[in-house]
Short mmCIF file of C-alpha atoms in Angstrom, two decimals:
data_model
loop_
_atom_site.label_atom_id
_atom_site.label_comp_id
_atom_site.label_asym_id
_atom_site.label_seq_id
_atom_site.Cartn_x
_atom_site.Cartn_y
_atom_site.Cartn_z
CA MET A 1 44.59 -32.84 -29.11
CA LYS A 2 44.02 -29.12 -29.24
CA LYS A 3 45.68 -27.18 -26.39
CA LEU A 4 43.27 -24.60 -24.66
CA HIS A 5 44.60 -20.90 -23.77
CA GLY A 6 43.64 -18.56 -21.47
CA PHE A 7 40.65 -17.87 -19.28
CA SER A 8 38.87 -21.36 -21.55
CA ALA A 9 41.63 -23.50 -20.35
CA LEU A 10 40.81 -22.99 -16.72
CA VAL A 11 36.87 -23.37 -16.92
CA SER A 12 34.71 -26.39 -17.96
CA PRO A 13 32.00 -25.74 -20.39
CA ARG A 14 29.30 -26.47 -17.65
CA VAL A 15 30.95 -23.39 -16.01
CA LEU A 16 31.14 -21.46 -18.66
CA LEU A 17 27.38 -21.93 -19.26
CA GLY A 18 26.58 -21.06 -15.86
CA VAL A 19 28.95 -17.84 -16.34
CA GLY A 20 26.62 -17.23 -19.40
CA LEU A 21 23.20 -17.52 -17.60
CA VAL A 22 24.38 -14.88 -15.20
CA LEU A 23 25.53 -12.58 -17.80
CA ALA A 24 22.26 -12.83 -19.31
CA THR A 25 20.36 -12.59 -16.32
CA SER A 26 22.24 -9.30 -15.38
CA LEU A 27 21.79 -7.90 -19.11
CA PHE A 28 17.95 -8.92 -19.11
CA GLY A 29 16.39 -8.01 -15.64
CA GLY A 30 16.60 -11.51 -14.05
CA THR A 31 13.44 -13.38 -13.54
CA GLY A 32 11.31 -10.30 -14.16
CA CYS A 33 12.22 -10.23 -17.91
CA GLY A 34 12.84 -6.62 -17.78
CA LEU A 35 9.59 -5.44 -16.27
CA SER A 36 9.93 -1.71 -15.07
CA TYR A 37 6.92 -0.88 -12.91
CA SER A 38 6.12 2.27 -12.10
CA LEU A 39 4.70 4.46 -8.91
CA THR A 40 1.31 5.76 -9.94
CA GLY A 41 -0.42 6.02 -6.50
CA LEU A 42 -0.25 6.92 -2.84
CA TYR A 43 -2.07 6.14 0.05
CA LEU A 44 -1.96 7.09 3.86
CA GLU A 45 -3.23 5.01 6.86
CA PRO A 46 -4.36 5.96 9.23
CA ALA A 47 -7.02 7.63 6.89
CA THR A 48 -8.23 11.15 7.84
CA GLY A 49 -10.22 11.45 11.32
CA SER A 50 -8.73 8.12 12.52
CA THR A 51 -6.37 9.06 14.97
CA CYS A 52 -6.40 11.43 18.02
CA ILE A 53 -3.65 11.36 20.49
CA PRO A 54 -2.93 13.56 23.85
CA GLN A 55 -0.11 16.07 23.70
CA GLY A 56 3.28 14.61 23.94
CA ALA A 57 2.31 11.42 22.64
CA THR A 58 3.40 9.71 19.11
CA ALA A 59 1.41 7.88 16.14
CA GLN A 60 2.59 6.03 13.41
CA PHE A 61 1.63 6.85 9.92
CA THR A 62 2.39 4.61 6.85
CA ALA A 63 2.65 5.51 3.49
CA TYR A 64 1.68 2.70 0.63
CA GLY A 65 2.44 3.07 -3.06
CA THR A 66 0.80 1.56 -5.99
CA TYR A 67 3.01 0.49 -8.39
CA THR A 68 1.81 -0.50 -12.10
CA GLU A 69 3.45 -1.90 -15.59
CA GLY A 70 1.18 -2.74 -18.32
CA ASN A 71 -1.27 -5.52 -18.15
CA HIS A 72 0.58 -6.94 -15.19
CA SER A 73 -0.39 -7.54 -11.77
CA VAL A 74 -0.60 -4.39 -9.49
CA ARG A 75 1.71 -4.25 -6.72
CA ILE A 76 1.10 -2.27 -3.26
CA GLU A 77 4.29 -1.40 -1.36
CA ASP A 78 5.10 0.10 1.94
CA ILE A 79 7.25 3.31 0.96
CA SER A 80 7.13 5.16 4.39
CA ASP A 81 10.86 5.73 4.23
CA GLN A 82 10.66 7.28 0.58
CA VAL A 83 7.90 9.73 0.90
CA GLN A 84 8.46 13.49 2.29
CA TRP A 85 6.29 13.74 5.27
CA THR A 86 5.15 17.41 6.34
CA VAL A 87 3.15 18.82 8.89
CA PRO A 88 1.30 22.01 7.98
CA LEU A 89 0.94 22.80 11.44
CA PRO A 90 4.20 22.22 13.06
CA GLU A 91 3.06 24.25 16.30
CA LEU A 92 0.93 20.94 16.91
CA ALA A 93 3.33 18.02 15.85
CA SER A 94 6.48 17.44 14.23
CA ILE A 95 7.19 13.74 12.11
CA THR A 96 10.15 11.75 11.40
CA THR A 97 11.29 10.75 7.95
CA SER A 98 9.66 7.38 8.70
CA GLY A 99 6.41 8.51 9.06
CA LEU A 100 6.58 8.66 13.07
CA ALA A 101 4.51 11.86 14.48
CA THR A 102 4.89 13.63 17.94
CA SER A 103 2.55 15.69 19.09
CA SER A 104 3.48 18.90 21.05
CA ASP A 105 3.29 19.72 24.53
CA ASN A 106 1.91 23.25 24.32
CA TYR A 107 -1.00 23.22 21.79
CA ILE A 108 -4.02 21.08 20.70
CA GLY A 109 -6.02 21.10 17.60
CA THR A 110 -6.04 19.32 14.53
CA THR A 111 -3.28 19.13 11.89
CA PRO A 112 -3.00 17.62 8.03
CA ILE A 113 -0.24 14.82 7.77
CA VAL A 114 0.97 14.90 4.27
CA ALA A 115 3.07 12.71 2.26
CA THR A 116 4.78 13.30 -1.49
CA ILE A 117 6.69 11.69 -3.62
CA GLN A 118 7.51 11.77 -7.29
CA GLY A 119 5.56 9.69 -9.18
CA GLU A 120 5.58 8.18 -13.02
CA PHE A 121 3.44 11.00 -13.94
CA GLY A 122 4.50 13.78 -11.62
CA VAL A 123 4.30 14.66 -8.11
CA LEU A 124 2.13 12.34 -5.94
CA SER A 125 0.60 13.94 -2.72
CA SER A 126 -1.79 12.08 0.10
CA SER A 127 -2.89 13.58 3.13
CA SER A 128 -4.61 12.27 6.47
CA SER A 129 -4.59 14.07 9.89
CA LEU A 130 -3.86 14.27 13.54
CA GLN A 131 -5.72 15.41 16.31
CA VAL A 132 -3.93 16.62 19.24
CA SER A 133 -6.23 16.50 22.69
CA GLN A 134 -5.43 17.17 26.20
CA SER A 135 -6.27 13.80 27.17
CA TYR A 136 -7.76 10.58 25.40
CA VAL A 137 -11.37 11.87 25.05
CA ALA A 138 -13.43 10.03 22.48
CA THR A 139 -14.58 12.23 20.10
CA SER A 140 -16.97 11.84 16.68
CA VAL A 141 -13.32 12.32 14.87
CA ALA A 142 -11.56 9.70 16.58
CA LYS A 143 -13.19 6.11 15.87
CA HIS A 144 -12.43 3.27 18.14
CA PHE A 145 -12.04 0.78 15.10
CA SER A 146 -11.96 1.42 11.33
CA LEU A 147 -11.29 -0.63 8.32
CA HIS A 148 -10.09 0.64 4.88
CA ILE A 149 -8.87 -0.71 1.54
CA VAL A 150 -5.67 0.43 0.25
CA PRO A 151 -5.83 1.31 -2.71
CA GLU A 152 -9.61 2.95 -2.57
CA ASN A 153 -9.61 2.90 -6.36
CA GLN A 154 -7.83 1.42 -9.03
CA SER A 155 -8.38 0.66 -12.75
CA LEU A 156 -7.45 -2.64 -14.07
CA THR A 157 -7.87 -4.28 -17.68
CA VAL A 158 -9.49 -7.70 -18.23
CA GLY A 159 -6.95 -10.33 -16.93
CA GLN A 160 -4.97 -8.09 -14.74
CA THR A 161 -4.98 -8.63 -10.64
CA LEU A 162 -4.44 -6.63 -7.82
CA GLN A 163 -3.80 -7.63 -4.07
CA PRO A 164 -5.19 -4.65 -2.14
CA LEU A 165 -4.57 -4.50 1.72
CA ALA A 166 -7.19 -4.51 4.02
CA ILE A 167 -5.82 -2.15 6.95
CA GLY A 168 -7.70 -2.10 10.76
CA THR A 169 -7.07 0.85 12.65
CA TYR A 170 -7.65 0.45 16.57
CA GLY A 171 -7.90 2.91 19.48
CA LEU A 172 -7.55 6.83 19.18
CA ASN A 173 -4.03 6.72 18.54
CA GLY A 174 -4.55 5.24 15.01
CA SER A 175 -2.49 1.94 15.62
CA THR A 176 -2.82 0.04 12.60
CA THR A 177 -2.45 -3.67 11.36
CA ASN A 178 -2.92 -5.73 7.93
CA LEU A 179 -6.05 -7.45 8.52
CA SER A 180 -5.72 -8.60 4.65
CA ARG A 181 -6.36 -12.35 5.20
CA GLN A 182 -8.63 -12.25 8.42
CA VAL A 183 -11.64 -10.18 6.77
CA THR A 184 -14.18 -11.47 4.35
CA TRP A 185 -13.96 -10.54 0.78
CA GLN A 186 -16.64 -9.96 -1.55
CA SER A 187 -17.41 -8.60 -5.18
CA SER A 188 -20.74 -7.23 -6.21
CA ASP A 189 -20.37 -8.53 -9.77
CA ALA A 190 -18.51 -11.59 -10.53
CA LYS A 191 -18.73 -11.03 -14.40
CA VAL A 192 -16.41 -7.74 -14.01
CA ALA A 193 -14.20 -9.05 -11.00
CA THR A 194 -13.50 -11.97 -8.77
CA VAL A 195 -12.01 -11.89 -5.20
CA ASP A 196 -10.55 -15.08 -3.39
CA SER A 197 -10.33 -15.50 0.17
CA SER A 198 -6.64 -13.67 0.35
CA GLY A 199 -8.27 -10.74 -1.47
CA LEU A 200 -6.57 -11.28 -4.92
CA ILE A 201 -8.79 -9.50 -7.24
CA THR A 202 -9.04 -10.34 -10.85
CA ALA A 203 -10.61 -8.37 -13.50
CA VAL A 204 -12.72 -10.81 -15.79
CA GLY A 205 -15.09 -8.24 -17.87
CA PRO A 206 -15.44 -4.34 -18.38
CA GLY A 207 -17.46 -2.42 -16.03
CA ASP A 208 -17.72 -1.35 -12.56
CA ALA A 209 -17.44 -3.68 -9.59
CA THR A 210 -17.27 -2.96 -5.89
CA ILE A 211 -14.68 -5.04 -3.50
CA THR A 212 -15.99 -5.37 0.07
CA ALA A 213 -13.76 -6.46 2.96
CA GLN A 214 -15.68 -7.13 6.72
CA THR A 215 -14.60 -8.20 9.91
CA ARG A 216 -15.63 -7.57 13.56
CA ALA A 217 -13.53 -6.42 16.62
CA SER A 218 -11.78 -8.93 18.60
CA ASP A 219 -14.15 -8.40 21.44
CA GLY A 220 -17.19 -9.16 19.29
CA GLU A 221 -19.18 -6.22 20.45
CA ILE A 222 -18.49 -3.78 17.75
CA ALA A 223 -20.38 -3.87 14.77
CA THR A 224 -18.39 -5.04 11.61
CA ALA A 225 -16.70 -2.21 9.88
CA THR A 226 -16.69 -2.18 6.38
CA GLN A 227 -15.01 -0.15 3.41
CA THR A 228 -15.96 -0.67 -0.32
CA VAL A 229 -13.42 0.05 -2.86
CA HIS A 230 -14.55 0.63 -6.38
CA PHE A 231 -12.26 -0.84 -9.52
CA THR A 232 -12.97 -0.68 -13.28
CA ALA A 233 -12.23 -3.47 -15.30
CA VAL A 234 -11.69 -1.94 -18.87
CA GLY A 235 -12.08 -4.68 -21.80
CA GLN A 236 -8.90 -4.85 -23.55
CA ASP A 237 -10.55 -3.98 -27.18
CA ARG A 238 -12.24 -1.02 -25.87
#
């Protein structure tokens, strides 16, 4: 019988196989097969014109990033703590690194809220707005309830999928919630793109389609809010 020396003398073949799998996973990127998603889009919620707060109050803004990798599924992630937040009119408000804005005690007015981040093809920038008022006054700028789809526009290749977010904005302070699984989703052309009950979009043919999310406020008295997103499903042979 041959004697084993060194590391192999202490480890069984089954353990060695396990070690080999761990090493292979480390070298080739694990279950993702080495995929490297790129940040190609940036969107802010609440959207422009949705947030009005009194002096000395706060409002939370959220930055969503769109990540793409070839013909694989498009991913959307909350990257609020990764972007750089700025307020062009700092006399009206300040904002933290996580997107929490605080209005000034001394001034009223409207200021943009801007987020920037380095994307795959250059710097990405997206903006919203914050209105500072002396009190909670309903205006044409601040809506009681609105619905937006993130991302608003996206190009897909045939066979590619995208799970968008349906973001509901409530009240004048612009508080938001993810309503993706509560809304009703529809596609304007099932030959171009289909969408299931959870909002998962699949591009099935070349052309343009409009994806619509529809819902009603919990009190049942507010008219259904809708937002349409346009997708281009580009044929692989084009």
